[in-house]
Amino acid sequence: MRIPVGRREQRERMLRSPWWRGGGALLAGALPALAFPAPSLWWFAYVALVPWLLLIRSAGTARRAALDGWLGGTGYLLAVHQWLVPSLHVFIVVLAALLGLLWAPWGLLVSRLIGGAPSVATAAAAVIVVPSGWLIIELARSWESLGGPWGLLGASQWQVPAALRVASVGAVWLVSLLVVAVNTAVALLLLSPGARTAGAVAIVVCALAVGAIWTWAPQPEQSGVARIAVVQPGVVAGPNSVALRFARSEQLTRTLAGRDVDLVVWGESSVGQDLTRRPDLAARIAKLSREVGADVLVNEDARHTDPSGRTGIFKSAVLVGPDGPTGDRYDKMRLVPFGEYIPARSVLGWVTSVGKAAGEDRLRGTRQVVMSVPEPSRTDGFTASPTEVRAPQHTLRIGPLVCFESAFPDMSRRLTRDGAQLLIAQSSTSSFQHTWAPEQHASLGALRAAENGRPMVHATLTGVSTAYGPQGGRVGKPLGTDTSGAAVFDVPLASGSTLYVRLGDWPVYGALGVLAAFCAYEGGRSLRRRNSVEPVGAVGPKAGVPAP
């Protein structure tokens, strides 16, 4: 369909206007956020980048293409982190604008490869190079000090079985590559005939690759079932809220007596005191363990002295058995910027005056920990009374993560390689209760489970608490943000290893190789072009030198 001349001229004027174009770039970059929870329009992720790609293509100059990339990246970050506005206020705009600069080189890349009338070869290269550039941006911003890997594009596919199978091969990185490749191919379908051919072939190749992964990628085999209970006290506000939340968690845990559970999990910051300094609290939890017949994994947010002698506030997963703390303890290693510490506090400490930033920096743990939990045998049909403890005959090895550590693929992989049979994330998103954050955070468990072939339990104070099987499928019914209660999940355990656990972050290294090869090609091409233009002074004999 041909666009009327008047409308075409109006559109061109708008594209030439820096204000209209800038607003369009911000909006185009924000569109992919609709693919994430809570909207969860997962299918939209495969076309959501197309308006942004086409806008950059029309830039006309390298400066404008870089600007479109930067503004679109800013819009993307604002959209996927919009739930931070109540905490950081206007500072979230500053952060998004700074991190959005990572997309400026990507804008140049897009302009170079799909600008004008790309040939078949150039269009085919675009389907490989443009996604590689996007993946390196995701890698760069996954650095903890830059905010961590929240809102990676591939994470929007957490409920798609085929995408979860792809994640078992190359983690969320490979899923992001696939999503951006499809977007690039769709954009090419709207360009010249040569580009359309390359785009159509690329979509077919992506579909065949996913089919091959679905058919041949190794999958873990079920090796048993663990009954894991999650205690979610719900929103507890007002004075003395920490003690009230503890009491509510006690009450809910007692309801699990006689339900034959292997482990009870409380959410992040469920205990506000160091149990080594509060033996009374430790005794109360130990009593719960005896009543329920299972260990209780709690989470401390308290001042503590670690084995190296450091004293400060730690976020710690602590395992408590019928006799008290077992000695298994994991101190959170990756902290939330601004929420748990202020990067360069001497420079950025003023942020605490405009938002809910950390008043005191938390301290980091030094190593990941795999804990051993007694897993009672059920073959004899014996059920413990509320005051008896069943004799453990097996051991369940669990790998704890705290809060947004569940967003880092490498941490779950390390725990799996160290022997964890079950991954557990303890979280608290109560500050963002009526936003998209709880659903987004809970969805990450599906990816970590699929990547490692190990089930994952996501336990929170106020929801969403849920569990996923070793292939990433949801187990049981989640506890939503409007729920105060306890739930038991029959979580399937698995043996074997996924390709991601064996090979690691190979898609990232592949993307780096692709970009290095592209830069080398472009450098050589530029050099050849420069050498093909003969200098003016080289024409004719030099002055004073006779011609041969």
Coordinates of C-alpha atoms in Angstrom, one line a residue:
M1 CA 0.0 0.0 0.0
R2 CA 1.4 3.4 -1.0
I3 CA 1.4 6.2 1.5
P4 CA -0.3 9.4 0.3
V5 CA 2.3 12.1 -0.6
G6 CA 0.9 14.5 2.1
R7 CA 1.2 11.9 4.8
R8 CA 4.6 10.9 3.6
E9 CA 5.9 14.4 3.8
Q10 CA 4.4 14.9 7.2
R11 CA 6.1 11.8 8.4
E12 CA 9.4 12.9 7.0
R13 CA 9.1 16.3 8.7
M14 CA 8.5 14.6 12.0
L15 CA 11.5 12.3 11.5
R16 CA 13.6 15.4 10.8
S17 CA 12.4 17.1 14.0
P18 CA 14.8 16.4 16.8
W19 CA 12.0 16.6 19.4
W20 CA 9.6 14.2 17.6
R21 CA 12.4 11.9 16.7
G22 CA 13.8 11.8 20.2
G23 CA 10.4 11.1 21.7
G24 CA 9.9 8.4 19.1
A25 CA 13.2 6.8 20.0
L26 CA 12.3 6.8 23.7
L27 CA 9.0 5.2 23.0
A28 CA 10.4 2.6 20.5
G29 CA 13.0 1.6 23.1
A30 CA 10.4 1.2 25.8
L31 CA 8.1 -1.2 23.7
P32 CA 9.9 -4.5 24.6
A33 CA 9.0 -4.0 28.3
L34 CA 5.5 -5.2 27.5
A35 CA 6.9 -8.7 26.9
F36 CA 7.9 -8.9 30.5
P37 CA 5.7 -9.6 33.5
A38 CA 3.2 -8.3 34.5
P39 CA 1.9 -7.7 30.9
S40 CA 3.7 -10.9 29.8
L41 CA 3.1 -10.4 26.1
W42 CA 6.0 -12.8 25.4
W43 CA 5.2 -13.1 21.7
F44 CA 5.6 -9.3 21.3
A45 CA 9.3 -9.6 22.1
Y46 CA 9.9 -11.0 18.6
V47 CA 8.7 -7.8 16.9
A48 CA 9.1 -5.2 19.6
L49 CA 12.5 -3.9 18.4
V50 CA 11.4 -3.5 14.8
P51 CA 10.2 0.2 15.2
W52 CA 13.4 1.1 16.9
L53 CA 15.5 -0.6 14.2
L54 CA 13.6 1.1 11.4
L55 CA 14.0 4.5 13.2
I56 CA 17.7 4.1 13.5
R57 CA 17.9 3.0 9.8
S58 CA 16.4 6.3 8.8
A59 CA 18.9 8.4 10.8
G60 CA 20.9 9.6 7.8
T61 CA 24.0 10.4 9.8
A62 CA 26.2 8.5 12.2
R63 CA 25.6 11.1 14.9
R64 CA 21.8 10.7 14.6
A65 CA 22.0 6.9 14.6
A66 CA 24.1 6.9 17.8
L67 CA 21.6 9.4 19.4
D68 CA 18.7 7.2 18.4
G69 CA 20.4 4.2 20.0
W70 CA 21.1 6.1 23.2
L71 CA 17.6 7.5 23.6
G72 CA 16.1 4.1 22.7
G73 CA 18.3 2.4 25.3
T74 CA 17.3 5.0 27.9
G75 CA 13.6 4.3 27.1
Y76 CA 14.2 0.6 27.4
L77 CA 15.8 0.9 30.8
L78 CA 13.2 3.3 32.2
A79 CA 10.4 0.9 31.1
V80 CA 11.8 -2.3 32.5
H81 CA 12.9 -0.5 35.8
Q82 CA 9.8 1.7 36.1
W83 CA 9.0 0.1 39.5
L84 CA 12.1 1.9 40.9
V85 CA 10.7 5.3 40.5
P86 CA 9.2 5.4 44.1
S87 CA 12.6 4.6 45.5
L88 CA 15.0 6.6 43.3
H89 CA 12.7 9.3 42.0
V90 CA 14.4 11.4 39.4
F91 CA 17.7 9.7 39.9
I92 CA 16.4 6.7 38.0
V93 CA 16.2 8.9 34.9
V94 CA 19.9 9.9 35.4
L95 CA 20.9 6.2 35.7
A96 CA 18.9 5.2 32.7
A97 CA 20.4 8.0 30.6
L98 CA 23.9 7.0 31.6
L99 CA 23.4 3.3 31.0
G100 CA 21.5 4.1 27.8
L101 CA 24.8 5.2 26.3
L102 CA 25.7 1.6 25.9
W103 CA 23.2 1.5 23.0
A104 CA 24.9 4.4 21.1
P105 CA 27.5 2.1 19.4
W106 CA 24.6 -0.3 18.7
G107 CA 22.8 2.5 16.8
L108 CA 25.9 2.9 14.6
L109 CA 26.0 -0.8 14.0
V110 CA 22.3 -1.0 13.0
S111 CA 22.7 2.1 10.7
R112 CA 25.7 0.6 9.0
L113 CA 24.1 -2.8 8.3
I114 CA 20.4 -2.1 7.5
G115 CA 20.6 1.5 6.4
G116 CA 20.0 2.4 2.7
A117 CA 19.4 -0.6 0.5
P118 CA 21.4 -3.4 2.0
S119 CA 22.5 -6.2 -0.2
V120 CA 21.8 -9.9 0.5
A121 CA 25.2 -10.3 2.0
T122 CA 24.9 -7.2 4.2
A123 CA 21.4 -8.2 5.3
A124 CA 22.6 -11.7 6.2
A125 CA 25.5 -10.2 8.2
A126 CA 23.0 -7.9 10.0
V127 CA 21.1 -10.9 11.4
I128 CA 24.3 -12.1 13.0
V129 CA 26.1 -8.9 14.0
V130 CA 23.2 -6.8 15.3
P131 CA 22.1 -9.5 17.8
S132 CA 25.8 -9.9 18.8
G133 CA 26.0 -6.2 19.5
W134 CA 22.9 -6.3 21.6
L135 CA 24.2 -9.3 23.6
I136 CA 27.5 -7.4 24.5
I137 CA 25.4 -4.5 25.8
E138 CA 23.5 -7.0 28.0
L139 CA 26.8 -8.5 29.2
A140 CA 28.2 -5.0 30.0
R141 CA 25.2 -3.9 32.0
S142 CA 25.0 -7.2 33.8
W143 CA 28.0 -6.1 35.8
E144 CA 26.7 -5.7 39.4
S145 CA 27.9 -2.1 39.7
L146 CA 25.9 -1.2 36.6
G147 CA 22.7 -2.6 38.0
G148 CA 22.9 -6.3 37.2
P149 CA 21.2 -8.4 34.6
W150 CA 17.6 -7.3 35.2
G151 CA 15.4 -7.0 32.2
L152 CA 17.6 -9.1 29.8
L153 CA 15.5 -9.4 26.6
G154 CA 15.7 -13.2 26.7
A155 CA 14.2 -13.2 30.2
S156 CA 10.8 -12.2 28.7
Q157 CA 10.5 -15.8 27.3
W158 CA 10.4 -17.4 30.8
Q159 CA 7.1 -19.2 30.1
V160 CA 7.8 -20.5 26.6
P161 CA 8.9 -24.2 26.7
A162 CA 10.9 -23.9 23.5
A163 CA 12.8 -20.8 24.8
L164 CA 13.5 -22.6 28.1
R165 CA 15.0 -25.5 26.1
V166 CA 17.2 -23.0 24.3
A167 CA 18.3 -21.6 27.7
S168 CA 19.4 -25.1 28.7
V169 CA 22.0 -24.9 25.9
G170 CA 23.2 -21.3 26.1
A171 CA 21.4 -19.7 29.1
V172 CA 19.4 -16.5 28.8
W173 CA 22.2 -15.1 26.5
L174 CA 21.2 -17.5 23.7
V175 CA 17.5 -16.7 24.1
S176 CA 18.3 -12.9 23.8
L177 CA 20.4 -13.6 20.6
L178 CA 17.5 -15.5 19.1
V179 CA 14.9 -12.8 20.0
V180 CA 17.0 -10.0 18.5
A181 CA 17.9 -12.0 15.4
V182 CA 14.1 -12.5 14.7
N183 CA 13.5 -8.8 15.2
T184 CA 16.3 -8.0 12.8
A185 CA 14.9 -10.5 10.2
V186 CA 11.4 -9.0 10.5
A187 CA 12.8 -5.5 10.0
L188 CA 14.6 -6.7 6.9
L189 CA 11.3 -8.1 5.5
L190 CA 10.2 -4.5 5.2
L191 CA 13.2 -3.3 3.1
S192 CA 14.6 -4.0 -0.3
P193 CA 14.0 -7.4 -2.2
G194 CA 17.5 -8.6 -1.3
A195 CA 17.1 -7.8 2.3
R196 CA 13.7 -9.5 2.3
T197 CA 15.3 -12.7 1.0
A198 CA 17.9 -12.6 3.7
G199 CA 15.3 -11.9 6.4
A200 CA 13.0 -14.8 5.3
V201 CA 15.9 -17.2 5.2
A202 CA 17.0 -16.0 8.7
I203 CA 13.6 -16.7 10.2
V204 CA 13.6 -20.2 8.7
V205 CA 17.1 -20.8 10.1
C206 CA 16.1 -19.6 13.6
A207 CA 13.1 -21.9 13.5
L208 CA 15.2 -24.9 12.4
A209 CA 17.8 -24.2 15.1
V210 CA 15.1 -24.1 17.8
G211 CA 13.7 -27.4 16.5
A212 CA 17.1 -29.0 16.5
I213 CA 17.7 -27.9 20.1
W214 CA 14.2 -29.1 21.1
T215 CA 15.0 -32.5 19.6
W216 CA 18.7 -33.1 20.5
A217 CA 19.6 -31.0 23.5
P218 CA 20.2 -33.2 26.6
Q219 CA 17.7 -32.9 29.4
P220 CA 18.0 -34.0 33.0
E221 CA 16.2 -37.1 34.2
Q222 CA 13.9 -37.0 37.2
S223 CA 15.5 -38.6 40.2
G224 CA 13.0 -38.1 43.0
V225 CA 10.7 -35.5 44.6
A226 CA 11.4 -33.1 47.5
R227 CA 8.6 -31.5 49.4
I228 CA 9.5 -27.9 50.0
A229 CA 7.4 -25.6 52.1
V230 CA 7.4 -21.8 51.6
V231 CA 6.2 -19.5 54.3
Q232 CA 5.0 -16.1 53.1
P233 CA 3.9 -13.8 56.0
G234 CA 2.6 -11.1 53.7
V235 CA 2.7 -7.3 54.3
V236 CA 3.4 -6.5 57.9
A237 CA 3.7 -2.7 58.5
G238 CA 3.8 -0.3 61.3
P239 CA 5.9 -0.2 64.5
N240 CA 7.6 -3.4 65.6
S241 CA 7.0 -4.9 62.1
V242 CA 10.1 -7.1 62.2
A243 CA 8.9 -8.9 65.4
L244 CA 5.4 -9.1 64.1
R245 CA 6.5 -10.6 60.9
F246 CA 8.6 -13.2 62.8
A247 CA 5.6 -14.1 64.9
R248 CA 3.4 -14.4 61.8
S249 CA 6.1 -16.7 60.1
E250 CA 6.1 -18.9 63.3
Q251 CA 2.3 -19.2 63.2
L252 CA 2.3 -20.2 59.5
T253 CA 5.2 -22.6 59.9
R254 CA 3.3 -24.5 62.6
T255 CA 0.5 -25.2 60.2
L256 CA 3.0 -27.4 58.2
A257 CA 3.3 -30.0 61.0
G258 CA 2.3 -33.5 59.8
R259 CA 2.6 -32.5 56.1
D260 CA 5.8 -34.5 55.6
V261 CA 8.0 -31.7 54.3
D262 CA 11.7 -31.9 53.7
L263 CA 12.5 -28.2 54.1
V264 CA 10.8 -25.0 55.2
V265 CA 12.0 -21.8 53.5
W266 CA 11.4 -18.2 54.8
G267 CA 11.9 -15.2 52.6
E268 CA 14.7 -12.5 52.6
S269 CA 15.1 -10.5 55.8
S270 CA 12.7 -12.7 57.6
V271 CA 14.9 -12.5 60.7
G272 CA 16.1 -9.1 61.8
Q273 CA 18.7 -10.2 64.4
D274 CA 21.9 -12.2 64.3
L275 CA 20.9 -15.6 65.6
T276 CA 24.3 -16.1 67.2
R277 CA 23.6 -13.1 69.4
R278 CA 19.9 -13.9 69.9
P279 CA 19.8 -17.5 71.2
D280 CA 16.2 -17.0 72.1
L281 CA 15.2 -16.5 68.5
A282 CA 17.3 -19.4 67.4
A283 CA 15.6 -21.6 70.0
R284 CA 12.2 -20.6 68.7
I285 CA 13.1 -21.6 65.2
A286 CA 14.7 -24.8 66.4
K287 CA 11.4 -25.6 68.1
L288 CA 9.6 -25.1 64.8
S289 CA 12.0 -27.5 63.2
R290 CA 11.2 -30.1 65.7
E291 CA 7.4 -29.6 65.4
V292 CA 7.5 -29.7 61.6
G293 CA 10.1 -32.4 61.3
A294 CA 12.3 -30.4 58.8
D295 CA 15.1 -27.9 58.8
V296 CA 14.1 -24.2 58.4
L297 CA 16.1 -22.0 56.0
V298 CA 15.7 -18.4 57.3
N299 CA 17.3 -15.2 56.1
E300 CA 19.0 -12.7 58.4
D301 CA 19.4 -9.0 57.7
A302 CA 21.5 -8.1 60.7
R303 CA 24.8 -6.9 62.0
H304 CA 27.1 -9.9 62.2
T305 CA 30.8 -10.7 62.6
D306 CA 32.0 -13.1 59.9
P307 CA 34.9 -15.7 60.3
S308 CA 37.4 -13.2 59.0
G309 CA 36.5 -10.7 61.7
R310 CA 34.6 -8.2 59.6
T311 CA 31.6 -6.7 61.4
G312 CA 28.7 -5.1 59.6
I313 CA 25.3 -5.7 58.2
F314 CA 25.0 -8.9 56.1
K315 CA 22.1 -10.5 54.2
S316 CA 22.5 -14.2 55.1
A317 CA 20.8 -17.5 54.4
V318 CA 21.0 -19.5 57.7
L319 CA 19.9 -23.1 58.1
V320 CA 18.3 -24.0 61.4
G321 CA 17.7 -27.6 62.5
P322 CA 16.0 -29.2 65.6
D323 CA 19.1 -28.4 67.7
G324 CA 19.5 -24.8 66.4
P325 CA 21.6 -23.3 63.6
T326 CA 23.4 -26.1 61.8
G327 CA 26.5 -24.0 60.9
D328 CA 25.4 -23.8 57.2
R329 CA 25.4 -20.1 56.4
Y330 CA 25.6 -18.1 53.1
D331 CA 26.4 -14.4 53.1
K332 CA 25.0 -12.6 50.1
M333 CA 27.8 -11.7 47.6
R334 CA 26.2 -9.5 45.1
L335 CA 24.4 -6.5 46.5
V336 CA 21.8 -4.3 45.0
P337 CA 23.3 -0.9 43.9
F338 CA 21.7 1.9 45.9
G339 CA 19.3 -0.5 47.6
E340 CA 22.0 -2.2 49.7
Y341 CA 25.0 0.0 49.1
I342 CA 25.9 3.2 47.4
P343 CA 28.5 2.9 44.6
A344 CA 31.2 5.6 45.2
R345 CA 29.3 6.8 48.3
S346 CA 31.6 9.8 48.7
V347 CA 30.4 11.1 45.4
L348 CA 26.8 9.7 45.2
G349 CA 25.9 9.7 48.8
W350 CA 23.4 12.6 48.2
V351 CA 21.1 10.0 46.6
T352 CA 19.9 9.0 50.1
S353 CA 18.3 12.5 50.4
V354 CA 16.1 12.1 47.3
G355 CA 15.1 8.4 47.5
K356 CA 15.1 5.2 49.6
A357 CA 18.7 4.4 49.1
A358 CA 20.8 2.5 51.6
G359 CA 21.8 4.5 54.6
E360 CA 24.6 2.1 55.4
D361 CA 26.4 -0.2 53.0
R362 CA 25.9 -4.0 53.5
L363 CA 29.0 -6.2 53.6
R364 CA 29.5 -8.9 51.0
G365 CA 30.1 -12.6 51.4
T366 CA 33.2 -14.2 50.0
R367 CA 32.0 -17.5 48.6
Q368 CA 29.0 -19.5 47.5
V369 CA 27.7 -22.3 49.7
V370 CA 26.0 -25.6 49.1
M371 CA 24.1 -26.7 52.2
S372 CA 23.2 -30.3 53.2
V373 CA 19.6 -30.8 54.4
P374 CA 18.5 -34.1 56.0
E375 CA 15.8 -35.6 53.8
P376 CA 13.7 -38.2 55.6
S377 CA 12.8 -41.4 53.9
R378 CA 9.1 -42.0 53.3
T379 CA 9.3 -45.6 52.2
D380 CA 8.0 -46.9 55.5
G381 CA 5.0 -44.7 55.6
F382 CA 6.1 -43.2 59.0
T383 CA 4.8 -39.7 59.8
A384 CA 6.3 -37.8 62.6
S385 CA 4.1 -36.4 65.4
P386 CA 4.4 -32.6 66.0
T387 CA 7.0 -33.2 68.8
E388 CA 9.0 -36.0 67.1
V389 CA 11.8 -35.7 64.5
R390 CA 12.0 -38.3 61.8
A391 CA 15.3 -40.0 61.4
P392 CA 17.0 -38.7 58.3
Q393 CA 18.1 -41.3 55.8
H394 CA 19.1 -39.1 52.8
T395 CA 20.6 -35.8 52.2
L396 CA 19.3 -33.0 50.0
R397 CA 21.9 -30.5 48.8
I398 CA 20.5 -27.0 48.3
G399 CA 22.1 -23.9 46.8
P400 CA 20.8 -20.6 48.3
L401 CA 20.7 -17.3 46.5
V402 CA 19.5 -14.0 48.0
C403 CA 17.3 -11.5 46.3
F404 CA 18.5 -10.4 42.8
E405 CA 21.3 -12.9 42.8
S406 CA 18.7 -15.1 41.0
A407 CA 19.2 -12.8 38.0
F408 CA 22.8 -13.9 37.5
P409 CA 23.1 -17.1 35.4
D410 CA 26.7 -17.7 36.5
M411 CA 25.8 -18.0 40.2
S412 CA 23.2 -20.7 39.7
R413 CA 25.6 -22.5 37.4
R414 CA 28.3 -22.5 40.1
L415 CA 26.0 -23.9 42.7
T416 CA 24.9 -26.7 40.2
R417 CA 28.5 -27.5 39.4
D418 CA 29.2 -27.7 43.2
G419 CA 26.5 -30.3 43.6
A420 CA 23.3 -28.5 44.4
Q421 CA 20.2 -30.5 43.7
L422 CA 17.8 -27.7 44.4
L423 CA 18.3 -23.9 43.9
I424 CA 16.6 -21.6 46.4
A425 CA 16.1 -17.8 46.1
Q426 CA 15.1 -15.9 49.2
S427 CA 13.6 -12.5 48.2
S428 CA 11.7 -9.5 49.4
T429 CA 9.9 -7.2 47.0
S430 CA 7.6 -5.6 49.6
S431 CA 8.8 -2.1 48.7
F432 CA 7.4 -2.7 45.1
Q433 CA 4.3 -4.5 46.1
H434 CA 1.9 -3.0 43.5
T435 CA 4.3 -2.8 40.6
W436 CA 5.6 -5.3 38.0
A437 CA 8.7 -6.1 40.1
P438 CA 7.3 -9.2 42.1
E439 CA 6.2 -11.0 38.9
Q440 CA 9.4 -10.1 37.0
H441 CA 11.6 -11.3 39.9
A442 CA 9.7 -14.6 40.3
S443 CA 9.9 -15.3 36.6
L444 CA 13.7 -15.5 36.7
G445 CA 13.4 -18.8 38.6
A446 CA 12.1 -20.5 35.4
L447 CA 15.2 -19.5 33.5
R448 CA 17.7 -20.5 36.2
A449 CA 15.9 -23.9 36.5
A450 CA 16.0 -24.6 32.8
E451 CA 19.6 -23.4 32.4
N452 CA 20.9 -25.8 35.0
G453 CA 18.4 -28.7 34.9
R454 CA 17.7 -28.2 38.6
P455 CA 14.5 -27.2 40.2
M456 CA 14.2 -23.7 41.8
V457 CA 12.1 -22.4 44.7
H458 CA 11.5 -18.6 44.9
A459 CA 10.5 -17.7 48.5
T460 CA 9.4 -14.2 49.3
L461 CA 8.0 -12.2 52.3
T462 CA 5.1 -10.8 50.4
G463 CA 4.9 -12.6 47.0
V464 CA 5.2 -13.9 44.4
S465 CA 6.5 -17.2 45.9
T466 CA 6.6 -20.1 43.5
A467 CA 8.6 -23.1 42.4
Y468 CA 9.8 -24.4 39.0
G469 CA 10.8 -27.9 37.9
P470 CA 14.2 -28.8 36.3
Q471 CA 12.9 -27.9 32.8
G472 CA 11.6 -24.5 33.9
G473 CA 7.9 -25.4 34.1
R474 CA 5.9 -24.0 37.1
V475 CA 5.2 -26.4 39.9
G476 CA 2.0 -26.0 41.9
K477 CA 0.2 -22.8 42.5
P478 CA 2.1 -19.6 43.3
L479 CA 1.5 -17.4 46.3
G480 CA 0.5 -14.0 45.0
T481 CA 1.2 -10.6 46.4
D482 CA -2.3 -10.6 48.1
T483 CA -1.6 -13.8 50.1
S484 CA -0.3 -14.5 53.6
G485 CA 0.1 -18.2 54.0
A486 CA 2.3 -21.3 53.6
A487 CA 2.4 -23.6 50.6
V488 CA 4.0 -27.0 50.0
F489 CA 5.5 -27.7 46.6
D490 CA 6.3 -31.2 45.4
V491 CA 9.4 -30.3 43.5
P492 CA 10.8 -32.9 41.1
L493 CA 14.6 -33.4 41.5
A494 CA 16.8 -34.3 38.5
S495 CA 20.2 -35.8 37.6
G496 CA 22.3 -35.1 34.6
S497 CA 23.8 -32.0 33.2
T498 CA 22.7 -29.4 30.6
L499 CA 24.9 -28.0 27.9
Y500 CA 25.0 -24.7 29.6
V501 CA 26.3 -26.2 32.9
R502 CA 29.0 -28.0 30.8
L503 CA 30.0 -25.2 28.4
G504 CA 29.1 -22.0 30.3
D505 CA 28.5 -18.6 28.7
W506 CA 29.6 -19.6 25.2
P507 CA 27.1 -17.3 23.4
V508 CA 28.8 -14.3 24.9
Y509 CA 32.2 -15.4 23.7
G510 CA 30.7 -16.1 20.2
A511 CA 29.2 -12.6 20.1
L512 CA 32.5 -11.1 21.0
G513 CA 34.2 -13.1 18.2
V514 CA 31.5 -11.9 15.7
L515 CA 32.0 -8.3 16.7
A516 CA 35.8 -8.6 16.5
A517 CA 35.6 -10.2 13.0
F518 CA 33.2 -7.4 11.9
C519 CA 35.4 -4.7 13.2
A520 CA 38.4 -6.2 11.5
Y521 CA 36.5 -6.5 8.2
E522 CA 35.3 -2.9 8.5
G523 CA 38.9 -1.7 9.3
G524 CA 40.3 -3.6 6.4
R525 CA 37.6 -2.2 4.1
S526 CA 38.3 1.3 5.2
L527 CA 42.0 0.9 4.7
R528 CA 41.5 -0.6 1.2
R529 CA 39.2 2.3 0.3
R530 CA 41.8 4.8 1.5
N531 CA 44.6 3.2 -0.4
S532 CA 42.5 3.0 -3.6
V533 CA 42.4 6.8 -3.7
E534 CA 45.8 7.8 -5.1
P535 CA 47.2 11.0 -3.5
V536 CA 47.2 14.1 -5.7
G537 CA 50.9 14.6 -5.2
A538 CA 51.6 11.2 -6.7
V539 CA 50.3 12.2 -10.2
G540 CA 53.1 12.9 -12.6
P541 CA 56.9 13.1 -12.0
K542 CA 58.2 14.9 -8.9
A543 CA 59.4 18.5 -9.4
G544 CA 63.0 18.5 -10.5
V545 CA 63.2 14.8 -11.4
P546 CA 63.3 14.0 -15.1
A547 CA 60.7 11.5 -16.4
P548 CA 62.1 8.2 -17.4

